[in-house]
Structures are given as C-alpha cells and as structure tokens.
JSON list of C-alpha atoms and ligand atoms in Angstrom, two decimals:
[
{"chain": "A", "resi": 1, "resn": "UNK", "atom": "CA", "xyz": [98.48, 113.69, 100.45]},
{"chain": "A", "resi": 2, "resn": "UNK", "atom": "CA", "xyz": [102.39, 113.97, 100.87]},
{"chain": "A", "resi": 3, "resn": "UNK", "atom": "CA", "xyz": [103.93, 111.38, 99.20]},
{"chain": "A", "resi": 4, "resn": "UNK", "atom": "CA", "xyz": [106.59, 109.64, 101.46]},
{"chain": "A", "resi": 5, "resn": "UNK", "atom": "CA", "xyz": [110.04, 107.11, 100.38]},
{"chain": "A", "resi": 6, "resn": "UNK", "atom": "CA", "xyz": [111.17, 104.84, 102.37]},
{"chain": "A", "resi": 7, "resn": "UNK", "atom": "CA", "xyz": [114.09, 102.83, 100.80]},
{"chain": "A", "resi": 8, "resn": "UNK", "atom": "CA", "xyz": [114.25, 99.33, 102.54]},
{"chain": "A", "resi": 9, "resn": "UNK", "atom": "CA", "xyz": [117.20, 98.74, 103.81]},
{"chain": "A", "resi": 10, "resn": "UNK", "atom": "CA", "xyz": [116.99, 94.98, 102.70]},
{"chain": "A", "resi": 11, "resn": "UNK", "atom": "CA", "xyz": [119.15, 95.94, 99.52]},
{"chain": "A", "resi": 12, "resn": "UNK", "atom": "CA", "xyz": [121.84, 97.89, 100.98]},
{"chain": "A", "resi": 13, "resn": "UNK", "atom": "CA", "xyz": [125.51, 96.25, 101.86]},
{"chain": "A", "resi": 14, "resn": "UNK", "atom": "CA", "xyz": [124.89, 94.94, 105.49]},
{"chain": "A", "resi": 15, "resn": "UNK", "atom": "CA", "xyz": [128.53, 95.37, 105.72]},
{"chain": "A", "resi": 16, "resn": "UNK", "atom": "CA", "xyz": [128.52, 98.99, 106.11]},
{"chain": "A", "resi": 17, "resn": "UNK", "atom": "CA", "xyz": [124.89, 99.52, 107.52]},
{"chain": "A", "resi": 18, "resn": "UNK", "atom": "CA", "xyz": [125.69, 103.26, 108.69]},
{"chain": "A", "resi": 19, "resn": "UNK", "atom": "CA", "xyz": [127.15, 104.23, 105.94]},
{"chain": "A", "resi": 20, "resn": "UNK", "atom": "CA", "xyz": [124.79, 103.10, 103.60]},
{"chain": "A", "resi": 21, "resn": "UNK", "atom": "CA", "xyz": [121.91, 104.83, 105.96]},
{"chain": "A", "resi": 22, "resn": "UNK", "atom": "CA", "xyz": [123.66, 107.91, 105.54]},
{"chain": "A", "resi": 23, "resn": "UNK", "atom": "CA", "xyz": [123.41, 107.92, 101.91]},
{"chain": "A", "resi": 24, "resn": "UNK", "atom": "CA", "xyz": [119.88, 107.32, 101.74]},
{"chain": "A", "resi": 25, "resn": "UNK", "atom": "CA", "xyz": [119.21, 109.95, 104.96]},
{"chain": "A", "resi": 26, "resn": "UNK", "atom": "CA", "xyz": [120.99, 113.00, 102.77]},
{"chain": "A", "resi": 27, "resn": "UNK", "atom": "CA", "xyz": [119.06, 111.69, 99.46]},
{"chain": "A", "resi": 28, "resn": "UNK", "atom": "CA", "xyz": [116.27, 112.74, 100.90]},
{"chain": "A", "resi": 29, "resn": "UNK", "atom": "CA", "xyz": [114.54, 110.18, 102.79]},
{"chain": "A", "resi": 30, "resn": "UNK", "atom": "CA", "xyz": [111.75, 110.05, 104.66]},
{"chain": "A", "resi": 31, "resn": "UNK", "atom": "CA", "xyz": [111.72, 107.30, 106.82]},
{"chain": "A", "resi": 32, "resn": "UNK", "atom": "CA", "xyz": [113.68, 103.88, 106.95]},
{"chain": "A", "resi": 33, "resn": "UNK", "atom": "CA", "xyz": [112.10, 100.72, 105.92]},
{"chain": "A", "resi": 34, "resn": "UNK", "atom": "CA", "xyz": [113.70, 97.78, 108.04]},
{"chain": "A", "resi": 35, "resn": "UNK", "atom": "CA", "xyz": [112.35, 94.43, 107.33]},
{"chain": "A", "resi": 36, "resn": "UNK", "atom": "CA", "xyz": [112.60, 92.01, 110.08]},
{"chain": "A", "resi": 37, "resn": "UNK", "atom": "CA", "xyz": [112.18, 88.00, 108.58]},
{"chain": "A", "resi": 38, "resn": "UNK", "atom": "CA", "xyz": [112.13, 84.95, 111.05]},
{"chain": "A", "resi": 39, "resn": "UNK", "atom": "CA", "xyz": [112.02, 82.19, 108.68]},
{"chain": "A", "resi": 40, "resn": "UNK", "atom": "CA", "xyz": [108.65, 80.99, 109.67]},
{"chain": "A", "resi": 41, "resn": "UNK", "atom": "CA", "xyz": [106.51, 83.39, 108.17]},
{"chain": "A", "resi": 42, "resn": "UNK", "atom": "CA", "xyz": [108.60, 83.81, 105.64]},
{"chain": "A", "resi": 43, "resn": "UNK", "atom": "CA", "xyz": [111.57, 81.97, 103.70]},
{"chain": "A", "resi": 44, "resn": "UNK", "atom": "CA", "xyz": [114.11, 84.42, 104.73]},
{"chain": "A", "resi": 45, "resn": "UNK", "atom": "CA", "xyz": [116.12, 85.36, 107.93]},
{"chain": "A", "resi": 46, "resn": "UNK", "atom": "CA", "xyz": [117.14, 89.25, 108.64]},
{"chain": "A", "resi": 47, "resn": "UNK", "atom": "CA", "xyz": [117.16, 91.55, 111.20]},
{"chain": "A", "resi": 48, "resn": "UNK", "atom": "CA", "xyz": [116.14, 91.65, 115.22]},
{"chain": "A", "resi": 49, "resn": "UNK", "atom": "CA", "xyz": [115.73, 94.40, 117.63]},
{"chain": "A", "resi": 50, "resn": "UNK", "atom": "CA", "xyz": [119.59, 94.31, 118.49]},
{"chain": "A", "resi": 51, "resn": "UNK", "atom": "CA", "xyz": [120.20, 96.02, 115.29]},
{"chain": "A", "resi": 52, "resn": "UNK", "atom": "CA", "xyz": [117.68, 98.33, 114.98]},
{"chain": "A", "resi": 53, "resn": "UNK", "atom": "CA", "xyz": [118.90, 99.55, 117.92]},
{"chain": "A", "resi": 54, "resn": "UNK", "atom": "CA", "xyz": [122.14, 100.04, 116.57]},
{"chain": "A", "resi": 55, "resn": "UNK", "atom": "CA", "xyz": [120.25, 101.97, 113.89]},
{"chain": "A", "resi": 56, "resn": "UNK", "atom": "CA", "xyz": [118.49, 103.77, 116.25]},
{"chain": "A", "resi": 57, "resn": "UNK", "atom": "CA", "xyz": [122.04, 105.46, 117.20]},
{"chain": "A", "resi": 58, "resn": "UNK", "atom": "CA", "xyz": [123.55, 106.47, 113.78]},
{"chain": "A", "resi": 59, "resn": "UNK", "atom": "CA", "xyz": [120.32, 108.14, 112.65]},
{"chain": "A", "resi": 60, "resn": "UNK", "atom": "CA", "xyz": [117.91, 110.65, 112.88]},
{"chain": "A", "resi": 61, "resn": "UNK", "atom": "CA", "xyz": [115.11, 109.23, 110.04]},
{"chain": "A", "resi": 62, "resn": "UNK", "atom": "CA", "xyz": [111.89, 107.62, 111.35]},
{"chain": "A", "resi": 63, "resn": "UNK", "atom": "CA", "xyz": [112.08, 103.77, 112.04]},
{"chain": "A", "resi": 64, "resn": "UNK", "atom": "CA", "xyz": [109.71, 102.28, 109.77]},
{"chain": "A", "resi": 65, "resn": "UNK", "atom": "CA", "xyz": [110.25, 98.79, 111.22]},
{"chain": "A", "resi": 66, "resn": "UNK", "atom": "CA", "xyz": [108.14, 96.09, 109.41]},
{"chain": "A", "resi": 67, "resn": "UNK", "atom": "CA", "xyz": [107.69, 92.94, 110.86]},
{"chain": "A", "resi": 68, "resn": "UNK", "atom": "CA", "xyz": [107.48, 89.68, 108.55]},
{"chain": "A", "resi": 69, "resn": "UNK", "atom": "CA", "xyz": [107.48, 87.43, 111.65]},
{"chain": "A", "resi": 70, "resn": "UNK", "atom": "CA", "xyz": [104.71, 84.74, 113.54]},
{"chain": "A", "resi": 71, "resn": "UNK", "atom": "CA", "xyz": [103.73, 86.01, 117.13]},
{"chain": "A", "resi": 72, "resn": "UNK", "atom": "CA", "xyz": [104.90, 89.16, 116.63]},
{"chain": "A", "resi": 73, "resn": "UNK", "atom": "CA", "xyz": [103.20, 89.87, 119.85]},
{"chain": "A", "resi": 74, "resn": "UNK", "atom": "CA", "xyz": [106.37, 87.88, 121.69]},
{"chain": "A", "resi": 75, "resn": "UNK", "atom": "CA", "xyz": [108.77, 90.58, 120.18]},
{"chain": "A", "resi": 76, "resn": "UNK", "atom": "CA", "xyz": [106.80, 93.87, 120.23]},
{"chain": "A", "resi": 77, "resn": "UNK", "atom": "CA", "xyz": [108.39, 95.14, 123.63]},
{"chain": "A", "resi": 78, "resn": "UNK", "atom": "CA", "xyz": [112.01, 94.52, 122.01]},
{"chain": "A", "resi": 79, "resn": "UNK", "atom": "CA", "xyz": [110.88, 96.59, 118.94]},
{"chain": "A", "resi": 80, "resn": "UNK", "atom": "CA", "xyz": [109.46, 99.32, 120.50]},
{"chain": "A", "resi": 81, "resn": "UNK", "atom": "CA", "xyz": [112.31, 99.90, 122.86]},
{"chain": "A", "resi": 82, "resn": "UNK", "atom": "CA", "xyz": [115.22, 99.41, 120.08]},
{"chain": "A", "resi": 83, "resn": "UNK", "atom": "CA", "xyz": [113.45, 102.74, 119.01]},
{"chain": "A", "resi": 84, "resn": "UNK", "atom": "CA", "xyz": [111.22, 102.37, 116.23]},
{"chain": "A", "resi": 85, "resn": "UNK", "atom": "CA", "xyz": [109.05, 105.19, 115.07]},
{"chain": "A", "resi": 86, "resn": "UNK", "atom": "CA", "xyz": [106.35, 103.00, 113.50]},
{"chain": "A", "resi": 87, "resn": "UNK", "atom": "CA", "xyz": [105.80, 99.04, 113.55]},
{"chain": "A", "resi": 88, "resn": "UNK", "atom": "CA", "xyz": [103.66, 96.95, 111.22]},
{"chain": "A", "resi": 89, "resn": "UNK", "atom": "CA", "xyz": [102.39, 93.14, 111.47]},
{"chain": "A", "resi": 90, "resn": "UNK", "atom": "CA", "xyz": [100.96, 91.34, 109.20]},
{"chain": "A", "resi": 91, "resn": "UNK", "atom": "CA", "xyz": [97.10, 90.59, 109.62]},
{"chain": "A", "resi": 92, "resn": "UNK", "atom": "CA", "xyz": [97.82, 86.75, 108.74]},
{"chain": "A", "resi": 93, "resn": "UNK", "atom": "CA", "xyz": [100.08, 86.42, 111.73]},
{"chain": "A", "resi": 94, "resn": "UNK", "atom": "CA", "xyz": [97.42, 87.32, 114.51]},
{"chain": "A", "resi": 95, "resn": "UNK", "atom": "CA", "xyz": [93.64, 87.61, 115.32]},
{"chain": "A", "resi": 96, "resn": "UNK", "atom": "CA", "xyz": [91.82, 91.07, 116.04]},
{"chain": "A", "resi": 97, "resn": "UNK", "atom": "CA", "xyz": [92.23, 90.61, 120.11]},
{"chain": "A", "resi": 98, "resn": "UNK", "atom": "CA", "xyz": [95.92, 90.59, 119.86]},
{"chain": "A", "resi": 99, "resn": "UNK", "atom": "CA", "xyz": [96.44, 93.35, 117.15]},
{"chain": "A", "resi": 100, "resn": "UNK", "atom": "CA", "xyz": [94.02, 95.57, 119.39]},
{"chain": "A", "resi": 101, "resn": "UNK", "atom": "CA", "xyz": [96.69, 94.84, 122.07]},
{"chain": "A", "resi": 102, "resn": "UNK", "atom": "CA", "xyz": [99.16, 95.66, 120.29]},
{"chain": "A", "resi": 103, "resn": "UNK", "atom": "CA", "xyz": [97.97, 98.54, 119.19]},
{"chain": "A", "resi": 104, "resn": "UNK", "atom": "CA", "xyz": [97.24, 99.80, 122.76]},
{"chain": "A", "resi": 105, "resn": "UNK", "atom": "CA", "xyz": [100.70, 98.93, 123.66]},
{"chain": "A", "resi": 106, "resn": "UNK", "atom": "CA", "xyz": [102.13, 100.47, 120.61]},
{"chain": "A", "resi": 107, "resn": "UNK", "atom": "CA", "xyz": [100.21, 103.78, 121.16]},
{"chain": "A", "resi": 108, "resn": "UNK", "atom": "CA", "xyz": [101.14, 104.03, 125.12]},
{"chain": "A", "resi": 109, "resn": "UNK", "atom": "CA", "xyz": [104.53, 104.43, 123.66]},
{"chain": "A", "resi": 110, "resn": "UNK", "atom": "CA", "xyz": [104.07, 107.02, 120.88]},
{"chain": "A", "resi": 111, "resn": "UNK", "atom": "CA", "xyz": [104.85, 104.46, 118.43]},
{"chain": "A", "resi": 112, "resn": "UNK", "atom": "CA", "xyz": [103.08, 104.34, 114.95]},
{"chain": "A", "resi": 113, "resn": "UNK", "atom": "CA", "xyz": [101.13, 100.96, 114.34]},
{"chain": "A", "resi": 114, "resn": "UNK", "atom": "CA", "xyz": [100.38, 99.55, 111.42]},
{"chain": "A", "resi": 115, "resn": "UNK", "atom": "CA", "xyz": [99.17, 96.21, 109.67]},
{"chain": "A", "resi": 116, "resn": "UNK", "atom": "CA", "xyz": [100.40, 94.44, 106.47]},
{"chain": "A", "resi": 117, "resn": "UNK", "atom": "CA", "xyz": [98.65, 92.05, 103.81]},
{"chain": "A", "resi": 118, "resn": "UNK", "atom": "CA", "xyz": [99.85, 89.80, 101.33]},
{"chain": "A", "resi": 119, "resn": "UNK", "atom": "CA", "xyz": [99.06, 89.84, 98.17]},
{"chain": "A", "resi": 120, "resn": "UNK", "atom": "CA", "xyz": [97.15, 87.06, 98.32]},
{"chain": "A", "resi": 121, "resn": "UNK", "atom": "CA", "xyz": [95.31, 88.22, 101.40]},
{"chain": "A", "resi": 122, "resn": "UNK", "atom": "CA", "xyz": [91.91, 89.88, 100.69]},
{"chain": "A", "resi": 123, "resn": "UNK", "atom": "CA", "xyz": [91.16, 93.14, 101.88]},
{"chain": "A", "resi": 124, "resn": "UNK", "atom": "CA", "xyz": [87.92, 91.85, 103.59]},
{"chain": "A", "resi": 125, "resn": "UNK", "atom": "CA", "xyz": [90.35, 90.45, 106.02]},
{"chain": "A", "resi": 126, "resn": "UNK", "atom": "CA", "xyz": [91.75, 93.97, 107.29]},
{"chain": "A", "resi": 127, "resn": "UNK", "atom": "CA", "xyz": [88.07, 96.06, 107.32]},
{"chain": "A", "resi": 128, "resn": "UNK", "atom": "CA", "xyz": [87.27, 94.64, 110.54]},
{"chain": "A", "resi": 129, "resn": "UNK", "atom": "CA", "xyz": [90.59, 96.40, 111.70]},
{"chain": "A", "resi": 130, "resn": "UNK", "atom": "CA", "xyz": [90.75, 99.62, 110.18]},
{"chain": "A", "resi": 131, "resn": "UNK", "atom": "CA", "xyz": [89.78, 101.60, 113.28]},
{"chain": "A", "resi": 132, "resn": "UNK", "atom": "CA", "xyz": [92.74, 99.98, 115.00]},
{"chain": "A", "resi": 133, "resn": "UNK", "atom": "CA", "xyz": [95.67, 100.97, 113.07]},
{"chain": "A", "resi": 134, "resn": "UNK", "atom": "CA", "xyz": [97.39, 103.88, 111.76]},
{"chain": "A", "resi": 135, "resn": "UNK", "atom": "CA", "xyz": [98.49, 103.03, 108.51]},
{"chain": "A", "resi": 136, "resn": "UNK", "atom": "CA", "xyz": [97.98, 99.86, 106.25]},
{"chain": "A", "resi": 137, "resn": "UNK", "atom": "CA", "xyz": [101.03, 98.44, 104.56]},
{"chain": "A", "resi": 138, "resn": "UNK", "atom": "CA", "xyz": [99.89, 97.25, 100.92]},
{"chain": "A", "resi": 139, "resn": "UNK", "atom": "CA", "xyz": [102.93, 94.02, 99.39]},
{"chain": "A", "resi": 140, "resn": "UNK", "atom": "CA", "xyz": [102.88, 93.81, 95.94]},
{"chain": "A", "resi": 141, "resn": "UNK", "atom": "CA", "xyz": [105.14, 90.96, 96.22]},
{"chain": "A", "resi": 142, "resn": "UNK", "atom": "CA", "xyz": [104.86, 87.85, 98.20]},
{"chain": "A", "resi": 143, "resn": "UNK", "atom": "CA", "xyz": [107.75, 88.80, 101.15]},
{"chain": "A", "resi": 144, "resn": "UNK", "atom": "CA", "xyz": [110.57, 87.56, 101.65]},
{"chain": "A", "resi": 145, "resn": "UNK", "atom": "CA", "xyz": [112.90, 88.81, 99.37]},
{"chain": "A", "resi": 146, "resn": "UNK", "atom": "CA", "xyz": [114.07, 92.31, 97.95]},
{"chain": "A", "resi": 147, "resn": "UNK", "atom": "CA", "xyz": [114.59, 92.80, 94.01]},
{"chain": "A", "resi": 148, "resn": "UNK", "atom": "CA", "xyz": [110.73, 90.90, 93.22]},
{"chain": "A", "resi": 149, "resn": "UNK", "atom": "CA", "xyz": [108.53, 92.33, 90.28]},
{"chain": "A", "resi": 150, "resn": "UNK", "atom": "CA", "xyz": [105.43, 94.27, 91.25]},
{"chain": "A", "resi": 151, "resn": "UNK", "atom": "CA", "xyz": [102.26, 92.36, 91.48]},
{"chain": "A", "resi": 152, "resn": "UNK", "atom": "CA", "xyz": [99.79, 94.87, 89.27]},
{"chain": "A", "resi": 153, "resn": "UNK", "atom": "CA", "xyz": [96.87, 92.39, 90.67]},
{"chain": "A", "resi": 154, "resn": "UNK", "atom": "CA", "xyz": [97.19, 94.56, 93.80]},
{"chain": "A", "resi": 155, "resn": "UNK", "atom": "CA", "xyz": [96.34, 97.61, 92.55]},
{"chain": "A", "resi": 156, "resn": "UNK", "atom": "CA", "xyz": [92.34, 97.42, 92.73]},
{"chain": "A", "resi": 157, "resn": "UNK", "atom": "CA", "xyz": [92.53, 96.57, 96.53]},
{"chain": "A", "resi": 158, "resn": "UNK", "atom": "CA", "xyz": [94.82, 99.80, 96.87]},
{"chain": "A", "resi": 159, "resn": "UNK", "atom": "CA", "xyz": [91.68, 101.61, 95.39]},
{"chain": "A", "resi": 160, "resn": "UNK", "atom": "CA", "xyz": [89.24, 99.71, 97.27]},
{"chain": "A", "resi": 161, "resn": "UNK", "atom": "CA", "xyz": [91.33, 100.36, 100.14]},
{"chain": "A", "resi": 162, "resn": "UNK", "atom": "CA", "xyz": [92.18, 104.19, 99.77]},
{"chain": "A", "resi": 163, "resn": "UNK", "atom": "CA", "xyz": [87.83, 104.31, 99.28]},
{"chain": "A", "resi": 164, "resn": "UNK", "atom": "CA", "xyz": [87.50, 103.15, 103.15]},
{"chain": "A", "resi": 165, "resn": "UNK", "atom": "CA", "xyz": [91.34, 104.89, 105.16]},
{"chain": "A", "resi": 166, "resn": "UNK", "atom": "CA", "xyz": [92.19, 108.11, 105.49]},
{"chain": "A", "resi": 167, "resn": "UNK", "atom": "CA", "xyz": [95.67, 107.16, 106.97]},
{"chain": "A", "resi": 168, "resn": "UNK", "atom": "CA", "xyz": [98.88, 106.70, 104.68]},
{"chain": "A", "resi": 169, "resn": "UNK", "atom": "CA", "xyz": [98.46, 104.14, 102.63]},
{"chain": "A", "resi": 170, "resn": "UNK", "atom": "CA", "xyz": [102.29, 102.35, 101.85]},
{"chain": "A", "resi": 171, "resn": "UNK", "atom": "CA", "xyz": [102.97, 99.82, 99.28]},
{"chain": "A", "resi": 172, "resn": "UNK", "atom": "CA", "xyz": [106.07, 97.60, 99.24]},
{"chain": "A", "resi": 173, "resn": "UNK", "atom": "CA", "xyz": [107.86, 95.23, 96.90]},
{"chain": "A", "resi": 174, "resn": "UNK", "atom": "CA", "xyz": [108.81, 95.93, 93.34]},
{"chain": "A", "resi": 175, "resn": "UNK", "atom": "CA", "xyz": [108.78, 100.12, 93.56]},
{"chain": "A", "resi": 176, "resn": "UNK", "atom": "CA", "xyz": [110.26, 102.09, 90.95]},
{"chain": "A", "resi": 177, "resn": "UNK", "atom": "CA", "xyz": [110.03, 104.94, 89.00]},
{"chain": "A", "resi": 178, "resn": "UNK", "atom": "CA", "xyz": [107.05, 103.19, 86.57]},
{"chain": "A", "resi": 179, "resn": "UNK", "atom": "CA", "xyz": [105.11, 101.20, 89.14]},
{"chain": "A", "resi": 180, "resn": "UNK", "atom": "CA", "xyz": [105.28, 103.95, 91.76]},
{"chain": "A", "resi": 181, "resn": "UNK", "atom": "CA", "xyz": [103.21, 105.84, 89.50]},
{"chain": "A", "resi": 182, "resn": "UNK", "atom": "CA", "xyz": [100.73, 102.84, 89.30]},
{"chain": "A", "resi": 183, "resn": "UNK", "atom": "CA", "xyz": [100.45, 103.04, 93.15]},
{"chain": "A", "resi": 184, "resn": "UNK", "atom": "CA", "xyz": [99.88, 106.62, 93.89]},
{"chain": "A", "resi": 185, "resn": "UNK", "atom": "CA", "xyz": [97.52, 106.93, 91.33]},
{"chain": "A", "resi": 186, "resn": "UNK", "atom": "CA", "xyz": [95.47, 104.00, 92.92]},
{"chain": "A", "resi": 187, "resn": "UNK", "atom": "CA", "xyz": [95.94, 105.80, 96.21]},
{"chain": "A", "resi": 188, "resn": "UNK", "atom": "CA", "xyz": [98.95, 105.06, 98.28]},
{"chain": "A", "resi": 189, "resn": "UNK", "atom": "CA", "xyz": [101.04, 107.98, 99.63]},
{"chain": "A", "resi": 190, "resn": "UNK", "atom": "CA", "xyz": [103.99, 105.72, 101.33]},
{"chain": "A", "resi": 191, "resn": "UNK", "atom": "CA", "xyz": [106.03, 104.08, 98.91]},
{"chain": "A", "resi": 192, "resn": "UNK", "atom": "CA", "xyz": [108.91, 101.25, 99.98]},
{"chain": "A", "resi": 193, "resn": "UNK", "atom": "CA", "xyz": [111.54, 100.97, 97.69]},
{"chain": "A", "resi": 194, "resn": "UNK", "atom": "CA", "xyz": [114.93, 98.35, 98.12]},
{"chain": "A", "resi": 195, "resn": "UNK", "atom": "CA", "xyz": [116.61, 97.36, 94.86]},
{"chain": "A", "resi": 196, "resn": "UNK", "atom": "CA", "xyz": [115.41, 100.61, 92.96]},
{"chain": "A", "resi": 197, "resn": "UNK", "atom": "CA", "xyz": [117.10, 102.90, 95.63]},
{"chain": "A", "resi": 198, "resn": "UNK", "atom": "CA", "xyz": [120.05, 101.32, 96.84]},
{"chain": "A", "resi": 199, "resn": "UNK", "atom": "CA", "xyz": [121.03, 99.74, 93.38]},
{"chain": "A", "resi": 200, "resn": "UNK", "atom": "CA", "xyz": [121.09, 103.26, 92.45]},
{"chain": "A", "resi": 201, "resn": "UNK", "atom": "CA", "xyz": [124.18, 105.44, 92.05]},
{"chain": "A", "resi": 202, "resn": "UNK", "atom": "CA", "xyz": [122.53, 108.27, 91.87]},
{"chain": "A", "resi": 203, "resn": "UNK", "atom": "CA", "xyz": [119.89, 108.41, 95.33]},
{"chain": "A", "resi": 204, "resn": "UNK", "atom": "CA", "xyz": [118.90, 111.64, 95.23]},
{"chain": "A", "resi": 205, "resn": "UNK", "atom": "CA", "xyz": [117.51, 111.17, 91.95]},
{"chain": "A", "resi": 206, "resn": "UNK", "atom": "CA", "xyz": [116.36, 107.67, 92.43]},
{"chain": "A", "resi": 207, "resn": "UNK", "atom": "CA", "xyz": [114.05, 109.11, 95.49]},
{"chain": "A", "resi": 208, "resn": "UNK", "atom": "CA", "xyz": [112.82, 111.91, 93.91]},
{"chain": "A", "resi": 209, "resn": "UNK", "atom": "CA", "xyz": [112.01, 109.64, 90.96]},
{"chain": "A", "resi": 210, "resn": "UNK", "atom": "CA", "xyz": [109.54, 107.82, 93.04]},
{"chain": "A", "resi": 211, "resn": "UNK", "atom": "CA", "xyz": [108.21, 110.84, 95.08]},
{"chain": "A", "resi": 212, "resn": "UNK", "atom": "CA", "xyz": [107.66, 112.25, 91.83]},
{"chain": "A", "resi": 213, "resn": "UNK", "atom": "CA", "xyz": [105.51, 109.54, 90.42]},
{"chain": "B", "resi": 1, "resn": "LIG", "atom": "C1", "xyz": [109.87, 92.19, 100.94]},
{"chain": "B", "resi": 1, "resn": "LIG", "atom": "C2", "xyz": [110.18, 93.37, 101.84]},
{"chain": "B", "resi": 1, "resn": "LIG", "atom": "C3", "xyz": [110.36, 94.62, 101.06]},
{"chain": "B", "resi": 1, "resn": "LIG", "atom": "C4", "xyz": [111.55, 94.57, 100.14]},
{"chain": "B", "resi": 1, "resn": "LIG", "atom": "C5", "xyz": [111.36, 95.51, 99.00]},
{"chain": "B", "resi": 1, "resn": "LIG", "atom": "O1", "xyz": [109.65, 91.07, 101.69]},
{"chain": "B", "resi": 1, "resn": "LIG", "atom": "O2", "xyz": [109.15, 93.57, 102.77]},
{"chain": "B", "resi": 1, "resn": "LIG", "atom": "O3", "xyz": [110.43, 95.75, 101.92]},
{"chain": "B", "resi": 1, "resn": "LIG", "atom": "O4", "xyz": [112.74, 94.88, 100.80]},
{"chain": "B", "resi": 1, "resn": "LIG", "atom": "O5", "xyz": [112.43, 95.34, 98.11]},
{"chain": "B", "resi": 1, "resn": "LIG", "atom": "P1", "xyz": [112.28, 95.74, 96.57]},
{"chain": "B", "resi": 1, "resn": "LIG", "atom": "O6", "xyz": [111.97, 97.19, 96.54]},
{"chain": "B", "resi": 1, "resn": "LIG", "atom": "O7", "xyz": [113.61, 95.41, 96.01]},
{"chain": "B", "resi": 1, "resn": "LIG", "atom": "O8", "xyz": [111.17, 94.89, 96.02]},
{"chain": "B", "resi": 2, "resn": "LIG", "atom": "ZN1", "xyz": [109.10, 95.55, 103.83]}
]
C-alpha cells in the first residue's frame, strides 16, 4: 500500500499559517492534517471551519480535517463546506445511527469519512462500523496535544485492525522516523506527524524519513 504523510499542522507557527503550509506542500506532502479541539472532548482549544476555509484558499493538498470535538454531527455541514477532502470523528463521540448519517452526508459530498479511537478505546468498539467508513484513524497518544510520546500499546490493535480493513489505515500522535517504522510494519499506510515535521529544518527529509519507514 502507498504510504502517505500528513504533517499536522498543530506544530507549525499559527502566526504564519500559509507560509508554513507552503513549506510542508513543496516537502512533499500528501495531505494536511488539521486538528480541530473544542475543549470538551478534549483539554485543548484549536481550530473551526472559518480557518480551514482560509486553508482551503492558499492550498492545493488534501484537507485531512480531524475532528477531536462532542456532537460533531452539529458542525459537519461547516466542515464539509470550508472544503475538506476527508473528515474523521471519533467513535467515542457518537453512536452507530449518527456516524451512518454522517457518513451518508459526507459521501453525498465527495468527502472522505473516517472514524478515530483512542488509545484507550478497544477496537471491538469500531468492528460494528467498519462497513461505514473509509479510513480508520489509529491515536497513539491520548489527544489533545502535539509533541506526546507514542503509545507502543497500540500497535497490536493496528494489526488486529489491518487483519479486518482494506482502507488506509492512519496513525497519529508521537510519529517519527523510529516509531513510523513500528506502525507500517503493524499495518498502517497513513502516517500523522506534528512536532517531527514542523520542528524540522530540513522537511523534505523529515517526510521522506517517515514515508521511508
Ligand atoms: C493530537 C493530534 C495530533 C497531533 C500530533 O491530539 O490529533 O494530530 O497534532 O502531533 P505529534 O506528531 O507532535 O504527536
Ligand atoms: Zn490529529
């Protein structure tokens, strides 16, 4: 399977968003991980669909926009028509009915669905909705915040997981050159990468670094 990066743009300088896109669009990018927090769900605030939608405008990578919020359901519509390319919600944050609408919506509009688990969330909990999404997001930290260390306890569900789905398999939190490795080889193809990436002075070699794992 093609192995995909997509540097989170939680670590870059929100100062100088566009610019800081730029650099990781010419390094070689292949999509761009935006992490949307509402301080419910989890202990951090972030981004909303007013600025992906600025995004939307000074680039041409895929919106990868991932969505760390309760009743994501409420927002959806604002998401999809900021322009992102994919969204993913987290299975903790609604039942089956609503991600099956969501899907439905999601699809109607060409938009790539997805659905995220904590680490702490068993896999058994996503099975029942593997025909409904296209991808599964795998965290291998507890979100929130960028910069984390990898949880290696995640790795077996990546396995178990890559044994039942087809679709790209992404993992998120703590990616860098060494546990990158540790992912693919368990079976993800989709690796999300902050800190590693955008501490990096060198991109082009940080990303290649990972898609080279
Ligand atoms: C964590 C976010 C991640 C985060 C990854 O809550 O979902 O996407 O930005 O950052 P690093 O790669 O620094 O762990
Ligand atoms: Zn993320």
């Amino acid at each position: 399977m093609k192995i995909k990066v997509a540097p989170s743009l939680l670590s870059a300088d929100f100062s100088c968003l566009d610019r800081e896109i730029k650099k990781v669009e010419r390094a070689g990018a292949d999509l761009l991980h935006i992490d949307v927090m509402d301080g419910h769900f989890v202990p951090n605030i972030t981004i909303g669909p007013a600025v992906v939608k600025c995004i939307r405008k000074v680039t041409k990578l895929a919106l990868d926009v991932h969505l760390m919020i309760e009743n994501p359901q409420e927002y959806i519509d604002r998401f999809a028509d900021a322009g992102s390319d994919m969204i993913t919600v987290h299975i903790e944050t609604v039942s089956k009915n609503t991600l099956r609408a969501i899907g439905r919506k999601l699809r109607a509009k060409g938009i790539k669905f997805g659905v995220s688990l904590n680490p702490g969330t068993p896999l058994a909990k996503i099975k029942p909705v593997l025909g409904l999404v296209d991808f599964i997001l795998i965290m291998s930290v507890n979100p929130g915040f960028g910069g984390q260390e990898f949880i290696a306890g995640v790795l077996p569900k990546i396995k178990q997981l890559r044994a039942l789905f087809k679709g790209d398999i992404a993992v998120d939190g703590g990616i860098n050159d060494k546990t990158a490795k540790l992912a693919v080889r368990a079976g993800a193809n989709v690796l999300a990468a902050g800190s590693y990436i955008f501490s990096a002075k060198d991109k082009v070699r940080a990303i290649e670094r990972i898609r080279n794992a």
